[in-house]
Coordinates of C-alpha atoms and ligand atoms in Angstrom, one line a residue:
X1 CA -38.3 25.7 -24.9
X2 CA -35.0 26.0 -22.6
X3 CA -32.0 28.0 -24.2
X4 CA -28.8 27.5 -24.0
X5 CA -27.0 31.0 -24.4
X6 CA -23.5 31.0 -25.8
X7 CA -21.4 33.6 -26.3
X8 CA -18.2 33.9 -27.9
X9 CA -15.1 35.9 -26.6
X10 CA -12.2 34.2 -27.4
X11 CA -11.4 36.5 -30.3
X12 CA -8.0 38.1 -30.0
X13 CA -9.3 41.9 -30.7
X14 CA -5.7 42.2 -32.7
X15 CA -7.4 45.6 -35.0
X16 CA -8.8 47.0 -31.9
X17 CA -4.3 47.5 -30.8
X18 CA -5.0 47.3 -26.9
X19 CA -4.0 45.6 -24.2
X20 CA -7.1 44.8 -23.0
X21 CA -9.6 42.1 -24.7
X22 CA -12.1 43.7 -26.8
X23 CA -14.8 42.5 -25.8
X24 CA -13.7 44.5 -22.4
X25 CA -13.5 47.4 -24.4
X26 CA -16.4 50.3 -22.8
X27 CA -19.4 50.7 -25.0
X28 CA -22.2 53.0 -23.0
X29 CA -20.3 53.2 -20.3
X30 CA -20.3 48.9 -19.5
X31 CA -17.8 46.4 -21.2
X32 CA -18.8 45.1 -24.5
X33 CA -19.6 42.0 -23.7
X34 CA -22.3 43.0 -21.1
X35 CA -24.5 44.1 -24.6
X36 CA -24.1 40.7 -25.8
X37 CA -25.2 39.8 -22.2
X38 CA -27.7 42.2 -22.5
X39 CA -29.3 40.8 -25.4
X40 CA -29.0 36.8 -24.8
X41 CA -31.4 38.0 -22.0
X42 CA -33.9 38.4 -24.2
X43 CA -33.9 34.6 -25.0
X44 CA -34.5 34.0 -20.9
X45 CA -31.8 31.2 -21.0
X46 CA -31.4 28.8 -18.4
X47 CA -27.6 28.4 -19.1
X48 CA -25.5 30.8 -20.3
X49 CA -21.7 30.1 -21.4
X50 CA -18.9 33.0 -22.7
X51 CA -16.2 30.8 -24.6
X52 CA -13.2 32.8 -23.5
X53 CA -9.5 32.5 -24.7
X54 CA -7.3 35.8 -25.2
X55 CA -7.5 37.6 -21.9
X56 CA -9.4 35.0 -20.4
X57 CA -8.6 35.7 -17.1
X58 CA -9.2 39.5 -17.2
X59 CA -12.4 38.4 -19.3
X60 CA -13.5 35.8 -16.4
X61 CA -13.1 38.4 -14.0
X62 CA -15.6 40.7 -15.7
X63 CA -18.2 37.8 -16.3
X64 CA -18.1 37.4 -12.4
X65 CA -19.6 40.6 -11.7
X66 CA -21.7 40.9 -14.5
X67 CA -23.4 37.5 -14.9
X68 CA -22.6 35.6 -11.8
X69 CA -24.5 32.8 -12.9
X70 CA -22.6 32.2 -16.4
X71 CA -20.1 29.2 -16.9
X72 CA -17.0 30.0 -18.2
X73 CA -15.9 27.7 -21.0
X74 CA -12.2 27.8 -22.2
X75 CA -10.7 28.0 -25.8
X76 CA -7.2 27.4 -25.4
X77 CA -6.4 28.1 -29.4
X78 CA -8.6 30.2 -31.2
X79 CA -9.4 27.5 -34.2
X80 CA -12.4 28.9 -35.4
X81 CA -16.2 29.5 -34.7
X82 CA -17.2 25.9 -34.9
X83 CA -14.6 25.2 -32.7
X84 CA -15.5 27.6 -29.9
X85 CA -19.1 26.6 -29.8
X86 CA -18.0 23.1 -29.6
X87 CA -15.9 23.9 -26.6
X88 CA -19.5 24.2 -24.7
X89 CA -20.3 20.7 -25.7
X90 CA -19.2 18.5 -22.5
X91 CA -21.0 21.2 -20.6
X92 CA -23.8 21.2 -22.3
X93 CA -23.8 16.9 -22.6
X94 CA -27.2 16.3 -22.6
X95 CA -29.0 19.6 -22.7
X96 CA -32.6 19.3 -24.3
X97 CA -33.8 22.5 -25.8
X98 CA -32.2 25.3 -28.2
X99 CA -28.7 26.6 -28.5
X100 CA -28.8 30.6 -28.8
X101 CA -24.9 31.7 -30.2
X102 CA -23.9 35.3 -29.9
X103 CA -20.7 37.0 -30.5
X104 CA -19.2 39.0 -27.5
X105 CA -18.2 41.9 -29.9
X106 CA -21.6 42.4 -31.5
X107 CA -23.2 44.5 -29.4
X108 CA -26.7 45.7 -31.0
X109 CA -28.8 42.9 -31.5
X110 CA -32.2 43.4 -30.2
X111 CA -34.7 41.4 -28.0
X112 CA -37.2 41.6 -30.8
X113 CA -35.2 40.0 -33.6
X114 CA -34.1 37.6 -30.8
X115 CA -37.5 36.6 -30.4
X116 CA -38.4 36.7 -34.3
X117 CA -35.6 34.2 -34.6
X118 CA -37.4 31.7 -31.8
X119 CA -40.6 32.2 -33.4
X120 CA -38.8 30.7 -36.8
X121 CA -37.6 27.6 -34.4
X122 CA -41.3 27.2 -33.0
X123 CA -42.7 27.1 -36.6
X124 CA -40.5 24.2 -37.6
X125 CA -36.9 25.3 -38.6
X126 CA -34.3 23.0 -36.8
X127 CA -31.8 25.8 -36.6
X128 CA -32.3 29.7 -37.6
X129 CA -29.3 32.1 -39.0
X130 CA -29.8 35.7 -39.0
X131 CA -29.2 37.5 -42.2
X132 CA -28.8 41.2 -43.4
X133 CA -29.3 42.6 -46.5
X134 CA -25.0 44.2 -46.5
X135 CA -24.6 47.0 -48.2
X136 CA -21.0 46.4 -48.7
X137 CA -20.8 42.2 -48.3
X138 CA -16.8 42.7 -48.2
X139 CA -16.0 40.3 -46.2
X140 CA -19.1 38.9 -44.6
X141 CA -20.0 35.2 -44.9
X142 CA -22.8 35.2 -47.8
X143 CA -26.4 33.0 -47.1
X144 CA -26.9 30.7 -50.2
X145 CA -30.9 30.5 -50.5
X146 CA -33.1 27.8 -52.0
X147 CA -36.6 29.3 -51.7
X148 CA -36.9 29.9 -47.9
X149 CA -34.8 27.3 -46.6
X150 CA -30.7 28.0 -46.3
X151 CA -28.9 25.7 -47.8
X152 CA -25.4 26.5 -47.0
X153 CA -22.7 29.7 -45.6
X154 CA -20.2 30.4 -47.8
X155 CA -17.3 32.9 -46.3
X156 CA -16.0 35.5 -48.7
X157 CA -13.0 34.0 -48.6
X158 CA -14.0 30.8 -50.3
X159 CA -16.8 31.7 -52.0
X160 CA -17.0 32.0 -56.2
X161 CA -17.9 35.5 -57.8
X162 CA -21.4 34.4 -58.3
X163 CA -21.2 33.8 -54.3
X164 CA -19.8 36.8 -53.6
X165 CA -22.3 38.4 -56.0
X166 CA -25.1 37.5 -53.1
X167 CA -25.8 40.5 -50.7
X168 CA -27.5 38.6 -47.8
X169 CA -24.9 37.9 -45.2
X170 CA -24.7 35.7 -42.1
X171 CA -24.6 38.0 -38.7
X172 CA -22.9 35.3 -37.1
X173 CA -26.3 35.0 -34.7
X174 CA -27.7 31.4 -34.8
X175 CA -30.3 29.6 -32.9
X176 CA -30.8 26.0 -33.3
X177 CA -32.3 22.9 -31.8
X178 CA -29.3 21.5 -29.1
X179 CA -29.6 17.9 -30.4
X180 CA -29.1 19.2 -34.4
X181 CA -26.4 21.3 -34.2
X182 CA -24.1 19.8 -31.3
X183 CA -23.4 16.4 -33.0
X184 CA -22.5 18.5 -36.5
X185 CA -19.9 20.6 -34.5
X186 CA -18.1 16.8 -34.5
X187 CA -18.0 16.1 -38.0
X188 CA -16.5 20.4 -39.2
X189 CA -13.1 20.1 -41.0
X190 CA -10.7 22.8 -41.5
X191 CA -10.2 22.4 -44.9
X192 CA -10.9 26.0 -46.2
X193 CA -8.9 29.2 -46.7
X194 CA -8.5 30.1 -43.4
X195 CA -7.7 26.7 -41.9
X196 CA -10.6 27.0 -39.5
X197 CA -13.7 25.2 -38.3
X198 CA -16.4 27.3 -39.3
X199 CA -19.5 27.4 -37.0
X200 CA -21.6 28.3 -40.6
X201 CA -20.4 24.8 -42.0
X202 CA -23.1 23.1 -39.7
X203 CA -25.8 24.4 -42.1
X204 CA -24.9 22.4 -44.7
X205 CA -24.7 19.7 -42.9
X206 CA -27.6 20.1 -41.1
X207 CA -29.5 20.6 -44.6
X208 CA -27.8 17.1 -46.1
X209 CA -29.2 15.3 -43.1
X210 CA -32.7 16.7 -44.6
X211 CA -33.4 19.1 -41.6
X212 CA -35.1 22.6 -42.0
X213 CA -32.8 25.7 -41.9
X214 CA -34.3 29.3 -42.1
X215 CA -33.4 32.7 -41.8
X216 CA -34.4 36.3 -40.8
X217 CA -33.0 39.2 -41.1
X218 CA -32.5 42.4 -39.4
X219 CA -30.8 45.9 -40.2
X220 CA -27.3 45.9 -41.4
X221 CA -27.2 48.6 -38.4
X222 CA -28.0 45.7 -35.9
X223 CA -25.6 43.7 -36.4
X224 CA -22.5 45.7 -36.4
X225 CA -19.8 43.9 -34.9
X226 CA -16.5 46.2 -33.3
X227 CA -13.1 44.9 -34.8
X228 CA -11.4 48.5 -34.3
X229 CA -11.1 51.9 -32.5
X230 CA -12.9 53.2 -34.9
X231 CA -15.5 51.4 -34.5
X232 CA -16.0 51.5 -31.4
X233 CA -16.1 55.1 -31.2
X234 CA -18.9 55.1 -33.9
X235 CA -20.8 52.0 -31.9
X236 CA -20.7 54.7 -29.2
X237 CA -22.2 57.3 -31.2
X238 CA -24.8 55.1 -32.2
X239 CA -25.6 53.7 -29.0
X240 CA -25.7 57.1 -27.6
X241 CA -28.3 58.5 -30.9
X242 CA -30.9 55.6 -29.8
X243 CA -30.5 56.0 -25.9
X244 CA -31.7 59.7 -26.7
X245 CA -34.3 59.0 -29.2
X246 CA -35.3 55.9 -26.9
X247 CA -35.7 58.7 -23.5
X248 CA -37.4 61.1 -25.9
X249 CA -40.3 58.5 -27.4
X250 CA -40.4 57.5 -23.3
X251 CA -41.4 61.2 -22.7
X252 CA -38.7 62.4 -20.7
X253 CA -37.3 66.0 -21.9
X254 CA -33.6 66.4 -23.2
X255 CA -33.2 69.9 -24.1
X256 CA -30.5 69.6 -25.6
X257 CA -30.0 65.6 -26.7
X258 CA -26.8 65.2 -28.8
X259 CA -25.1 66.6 -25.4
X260 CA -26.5 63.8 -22.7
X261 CA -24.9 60.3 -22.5
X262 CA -26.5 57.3 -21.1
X263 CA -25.4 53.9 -20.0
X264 CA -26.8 50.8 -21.0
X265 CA -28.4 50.4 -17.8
X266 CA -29.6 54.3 -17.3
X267 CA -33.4 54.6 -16.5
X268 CA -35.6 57.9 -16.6
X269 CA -38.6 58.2 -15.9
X270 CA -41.6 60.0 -18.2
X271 CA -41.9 63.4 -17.6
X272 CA -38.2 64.0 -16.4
X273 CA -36.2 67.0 -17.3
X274 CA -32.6 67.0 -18.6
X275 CA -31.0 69.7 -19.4
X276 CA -27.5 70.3 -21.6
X277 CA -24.2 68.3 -20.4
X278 CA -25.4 65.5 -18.4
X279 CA -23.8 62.1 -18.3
X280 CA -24.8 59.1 -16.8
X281 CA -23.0 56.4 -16.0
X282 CA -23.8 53.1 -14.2
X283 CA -26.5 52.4 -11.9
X284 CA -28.7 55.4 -12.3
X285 CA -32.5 55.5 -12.3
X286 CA -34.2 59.0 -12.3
X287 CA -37.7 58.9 -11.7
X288 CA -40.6 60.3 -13.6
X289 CA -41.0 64.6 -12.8
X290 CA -37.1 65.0 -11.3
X291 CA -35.2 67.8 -13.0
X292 CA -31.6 67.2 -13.7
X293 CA -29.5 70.3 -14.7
X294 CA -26.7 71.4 -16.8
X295 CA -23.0 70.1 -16.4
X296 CA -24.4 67.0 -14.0
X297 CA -22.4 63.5 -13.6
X298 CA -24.4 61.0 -12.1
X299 CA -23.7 57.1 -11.3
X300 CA -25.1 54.6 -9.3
X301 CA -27.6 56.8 -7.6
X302 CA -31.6 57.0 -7.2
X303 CA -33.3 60.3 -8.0
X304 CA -36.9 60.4 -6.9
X305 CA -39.7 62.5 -8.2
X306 CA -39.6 66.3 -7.3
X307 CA -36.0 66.4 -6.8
X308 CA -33.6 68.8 -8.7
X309 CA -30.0 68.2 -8.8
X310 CA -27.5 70.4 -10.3
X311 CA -26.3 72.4 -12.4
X312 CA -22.4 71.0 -11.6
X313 CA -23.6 68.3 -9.3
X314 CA -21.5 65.3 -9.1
X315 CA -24.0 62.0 -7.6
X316 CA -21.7 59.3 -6.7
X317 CA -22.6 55.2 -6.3
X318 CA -24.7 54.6 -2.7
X319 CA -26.5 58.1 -3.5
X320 CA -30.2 58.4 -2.6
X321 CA -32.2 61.0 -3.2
X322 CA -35.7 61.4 -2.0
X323 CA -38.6 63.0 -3.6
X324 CA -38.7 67.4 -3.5
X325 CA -34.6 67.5 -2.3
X326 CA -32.5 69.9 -3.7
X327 CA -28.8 69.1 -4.6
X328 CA -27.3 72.9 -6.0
X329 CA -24.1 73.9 -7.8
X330 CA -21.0 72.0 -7.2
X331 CA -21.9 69.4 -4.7
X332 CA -20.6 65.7 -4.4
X333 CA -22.8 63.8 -2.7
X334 CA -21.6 59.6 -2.1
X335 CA -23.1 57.0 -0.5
X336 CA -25.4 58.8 1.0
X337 CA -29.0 59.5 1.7
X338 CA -30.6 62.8 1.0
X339 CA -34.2 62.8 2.6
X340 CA -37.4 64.1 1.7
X341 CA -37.7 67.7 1.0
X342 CA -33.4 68.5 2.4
X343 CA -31.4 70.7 0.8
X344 CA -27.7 70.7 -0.3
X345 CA -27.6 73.7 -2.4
X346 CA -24.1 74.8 -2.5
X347 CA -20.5 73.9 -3.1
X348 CA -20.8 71.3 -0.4
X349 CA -19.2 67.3 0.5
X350 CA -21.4 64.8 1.7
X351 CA -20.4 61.1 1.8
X352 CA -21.3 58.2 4.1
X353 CA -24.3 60.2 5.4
X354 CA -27.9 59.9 5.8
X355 CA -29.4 63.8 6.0
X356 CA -33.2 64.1 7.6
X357 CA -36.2 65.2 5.5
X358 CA -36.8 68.8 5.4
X359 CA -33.0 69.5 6.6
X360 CA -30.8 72.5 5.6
X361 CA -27.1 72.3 4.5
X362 CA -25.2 75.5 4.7
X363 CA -22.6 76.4 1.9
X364 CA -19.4 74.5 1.9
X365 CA -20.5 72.0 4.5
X366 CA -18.3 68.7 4.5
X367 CA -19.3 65.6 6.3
X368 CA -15.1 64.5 6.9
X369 CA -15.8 61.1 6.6
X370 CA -12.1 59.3 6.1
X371 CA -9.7 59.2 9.1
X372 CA -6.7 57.8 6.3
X373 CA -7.9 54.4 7.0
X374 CA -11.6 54.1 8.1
X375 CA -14.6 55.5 6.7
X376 CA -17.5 56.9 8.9
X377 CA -20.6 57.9 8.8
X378 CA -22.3 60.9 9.5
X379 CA -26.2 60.9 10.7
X380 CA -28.4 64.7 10.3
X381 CA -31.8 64.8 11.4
X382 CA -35.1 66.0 10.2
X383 CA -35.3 70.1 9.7
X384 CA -31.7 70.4 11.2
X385 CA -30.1 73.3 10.1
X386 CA -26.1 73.1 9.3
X387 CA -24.5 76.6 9.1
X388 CA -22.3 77.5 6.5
X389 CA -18.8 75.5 6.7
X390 CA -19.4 73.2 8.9
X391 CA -17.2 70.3 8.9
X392 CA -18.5 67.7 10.5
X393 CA -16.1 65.0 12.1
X394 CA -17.4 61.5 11.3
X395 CA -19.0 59.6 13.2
X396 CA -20.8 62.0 14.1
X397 CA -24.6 62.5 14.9
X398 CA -26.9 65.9 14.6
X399 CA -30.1 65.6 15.8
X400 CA -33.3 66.8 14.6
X401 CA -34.0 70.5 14.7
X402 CA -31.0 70.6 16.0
X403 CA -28.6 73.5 14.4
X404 CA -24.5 73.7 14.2
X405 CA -23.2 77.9 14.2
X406 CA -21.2 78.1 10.3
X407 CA -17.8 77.8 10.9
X408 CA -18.3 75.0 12.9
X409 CA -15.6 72.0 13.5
X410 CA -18.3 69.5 15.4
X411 CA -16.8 66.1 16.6
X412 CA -19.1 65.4 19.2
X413 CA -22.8 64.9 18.5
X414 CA -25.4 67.4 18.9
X415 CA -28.7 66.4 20.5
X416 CA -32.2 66.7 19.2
X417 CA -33.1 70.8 19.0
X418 CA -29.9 71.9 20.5
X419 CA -27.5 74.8 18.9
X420 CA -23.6 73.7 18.8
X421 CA -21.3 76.0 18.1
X422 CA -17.4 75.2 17.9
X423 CA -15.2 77.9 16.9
X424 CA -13.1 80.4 18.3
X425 CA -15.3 83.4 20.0
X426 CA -14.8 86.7 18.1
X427 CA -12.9 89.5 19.6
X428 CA -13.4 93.2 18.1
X429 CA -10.7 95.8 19.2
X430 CA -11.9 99.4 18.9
X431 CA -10.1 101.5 16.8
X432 CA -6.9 98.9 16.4
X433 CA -6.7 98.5 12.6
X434 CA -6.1 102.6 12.0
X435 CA -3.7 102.5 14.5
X436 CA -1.8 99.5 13.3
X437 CA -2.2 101.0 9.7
X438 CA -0.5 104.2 10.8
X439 CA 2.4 102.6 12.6
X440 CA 3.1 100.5 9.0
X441 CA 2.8 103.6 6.9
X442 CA 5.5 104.9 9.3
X443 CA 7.9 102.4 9.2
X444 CA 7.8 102.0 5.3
X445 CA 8.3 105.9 5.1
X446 CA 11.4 105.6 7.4
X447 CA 12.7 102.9 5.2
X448 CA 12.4 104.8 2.0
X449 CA 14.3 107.9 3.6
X450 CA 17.5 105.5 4.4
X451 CA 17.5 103.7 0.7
X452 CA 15.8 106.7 -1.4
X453 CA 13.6 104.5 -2.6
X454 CA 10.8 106.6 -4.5
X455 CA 8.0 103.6 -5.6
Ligands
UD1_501 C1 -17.9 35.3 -38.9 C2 -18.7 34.3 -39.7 C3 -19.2 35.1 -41.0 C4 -20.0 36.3 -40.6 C5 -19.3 37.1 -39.6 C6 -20.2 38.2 -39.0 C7 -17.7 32.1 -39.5 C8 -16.8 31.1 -40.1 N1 -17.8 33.2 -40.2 O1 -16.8 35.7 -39.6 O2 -20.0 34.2 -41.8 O3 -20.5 37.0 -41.7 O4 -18.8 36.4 -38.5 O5 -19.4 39.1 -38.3 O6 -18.4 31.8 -38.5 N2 -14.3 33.6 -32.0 C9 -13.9 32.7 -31.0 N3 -13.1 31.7 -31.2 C10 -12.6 31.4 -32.4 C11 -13.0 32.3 -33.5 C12 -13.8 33.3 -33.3 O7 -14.4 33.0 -29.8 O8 -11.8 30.5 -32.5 C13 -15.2 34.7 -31.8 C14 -14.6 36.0 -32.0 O9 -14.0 36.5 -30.8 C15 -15.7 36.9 -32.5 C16 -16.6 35.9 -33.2 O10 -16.3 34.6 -32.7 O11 -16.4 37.5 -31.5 C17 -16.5 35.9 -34.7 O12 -15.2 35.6 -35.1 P1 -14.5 36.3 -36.3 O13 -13.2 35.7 -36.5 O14 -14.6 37.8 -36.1 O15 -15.4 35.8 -37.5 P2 -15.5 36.5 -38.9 O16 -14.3 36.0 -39.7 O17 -15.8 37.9 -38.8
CA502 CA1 -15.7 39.6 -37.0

């Protein structure tokens, strides 16, 4: 069956006091929204709409990079849920297959319950709502059952104490059949306490036209939508508690796990090692046997198997690292390739740069790869071996098994096997520095004489 994934983002975020929309608002290191994203996916829709409205152009922006492929549908006026899926209706003029609705600020809903929720449409149901068993209702719309079929949503707001009595609440996630539920977004009214067109009013209608509504339900914990700060930061903590427990059930080792934070898109391989005070952010896959050690930042980079970055490595975006290399103690690497078997062990700058297999970076080497306006690259061979401080002038090319002297300032390349060396020659002066120590001493002594200084 094709799907139709709608999202909504319209939402003003007011609780959340920011300037920026909420569902822009980081969670595991990627905006909101991209969890919403993220779980729509699931569903493999062939369309997928975000109903913007506050922030909409900041909020467009975002949906470029993330889901190229969405359609942006407006909300001018934030009038309610009904009203912001039915803001996707020209689009969607005669779509054949299911409408999947999501909310841009509930960011935990998983593929499974996604696909529970299909299943239920396959076996009949014309649309599907999923429910929680609240533990608090507060405000939550409540689900009014007749056996297993839903007959209506009542919001707190509106609803009688009996209602509000019930404990099974609406997450606001709804799948349904496109030609059921897009000509009932026509017929909402406002008339209720807030004024609004309530999405959830389309299951009573749907149920007075004799169709089949159903529901199923997930953990409260799933459907945990962000409307604050506070929130957020505990969405964060719970993100982060699963990422852990999801890399330690894969097999990969966190030696410490309360102290490692992922991103939603972070991959690590079984059999991986992590030690205390790593964070990843986005773009990172670590493959199965590498070894990442304490106080490590990595983002957008590729570590293969064998390799061991860190302690204090930093591994920014463009970063590649092949299988057996060695990245040590406070080294940056960007951009950059690191080849099989190469080393980088110490305190050490390499961006724009490919470095051979089996190559050996001194201490303190920096490729200087920005003139002020232009970046350049810098190419190392195989098994070259770059002394201590060398800087290396980009562009710039050492060839393989080919070595620079430390203290080396090389701007012009270095052919295959030769030894450069570019820095002043050393001069030694026998027996200088005692007599230029005794001529001070002398001086000072006259000096404390004329102002009978004593210290
Ligand atoms: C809604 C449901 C309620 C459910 C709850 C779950 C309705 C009428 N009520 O209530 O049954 O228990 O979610 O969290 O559907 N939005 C727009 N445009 C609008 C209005 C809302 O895009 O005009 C977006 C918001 O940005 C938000 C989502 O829709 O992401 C839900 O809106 P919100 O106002 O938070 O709905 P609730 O009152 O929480
Ligand atoms: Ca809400």
């Amino acid at each position: 069956m094709p799907t139709a994934l709608i999202i909504l983002a319209a939402g003003q975020g007011t609780r959340m006091n920011s300037d920026l929309p909420k569902v822009l608002h980081p969670l595991g290191g990627v905006p909101l929204l991209a969890h919403a994203l993220a779980s729509g996916r699931a569903a493999r829709p062939e369309r997928t709409l975000i109903v913007t409205g506050h922030g909409a152009e900041a909020v467009a922006s975002e949906i470029h990079t993330l889901e190229p492929g969405a359609e942006i549908v407006h909300q001018a006026q934030q009038l309610g849920t009904g009203h912001a899926v039915a803001q996707a209706a020209e689009a969607l003029a005669g779509f054949a297959g299911d409408i999947l609705i999501l909310y841009g600020d509930t960011p935990f809903i998983r593929a499974e319950t996604i696909a529970r929720m299909q299943n239920a449409r396959q076996s009949g149901h014309d649309m599907v709502v999923l429910g929680f068993n609240a533990r608090e209702p507060g405000r939550y719309g409540r689900l009014v059952m007749t056996g297993d079929q839903l007959e209506r949503i009542v919001e707190a707001k509106d609803a009688t104490p009996e209602e509000r009595a019930i404990s099974l609440c609406n997450s606001g996630v709804m799948i349904a059949d496109a030609k059921v539920i897009m000509p009932l977004l026509e017929r909402l009214e406002p008339y209720n306490s807030s004024g609004e067109y309530y999405l959830t009013d389309t299951v009573a209608l749907a149920r007075g036209e004799g169709r089949s509504v159903g529901v199923v339900t997930c953990d409260e914990a799933e459907t945990l939508g962000i409307n604050t700060r506070r929130e957020l930061a505990r969405a964060e903590a719970l993100f982060q508690e699963r990422r852990r427990r999801d890399a330690l059930d894969n097999g990969v080792t966190l030696t410490a796990p309360e102290t490692v934070f992922f991103t939603l898109d972070t991959m690590i391989g079984r059999d991986a090692l992590i030690e205390p005070h790593v964070v990843f952010g986005p773009g990172v896959t670590v493959e199965s046997g590498a070894h990442v050690r304490a106080f490590s930042h990595l983002e957008g980079c590729h570590v293969s198997r064998g390799a061991v970055v860190g302690p204090y490595a930093r591994l920014r975006p463009g970063t590649e690292i092949a299988e057996n290399a060695r990245i040590g103690n406070f080294v940056e690497v960007k951009n950059a390739g690191i080849g099989d078997g190469a080393k980088v062990n110490h305190l050490s700058y390499i961006g724009d740069a490919q470095v051979g297999e089996a190559a050996n970076i001194g201490a303190g080497t920096v490729t200087c790869n920005y003139d002020g306006v232009m970046k350049h690259r810098t190419v190392i061979g195989a098994r070259a071996f770059i002394g201590s401080d060398t800087m290396l002038v980009a562009p710039v090319r050492v060839g393989s098994e080919a070595m620079t002297a430390s203290g080396s300032v090389i701007t012009d390349d270095v052919p295959d096997g030769a030894l450069a060396i570019a820095r002043t020659r050393q001069q030694v002066k026998p027996g200088f520095a005692r007599r230029l120590m005794q001529k001070l001493r002398t001086a000072r002594a006259r000096l404390d004489r004329q102002t009978g200084s004593t210290e």
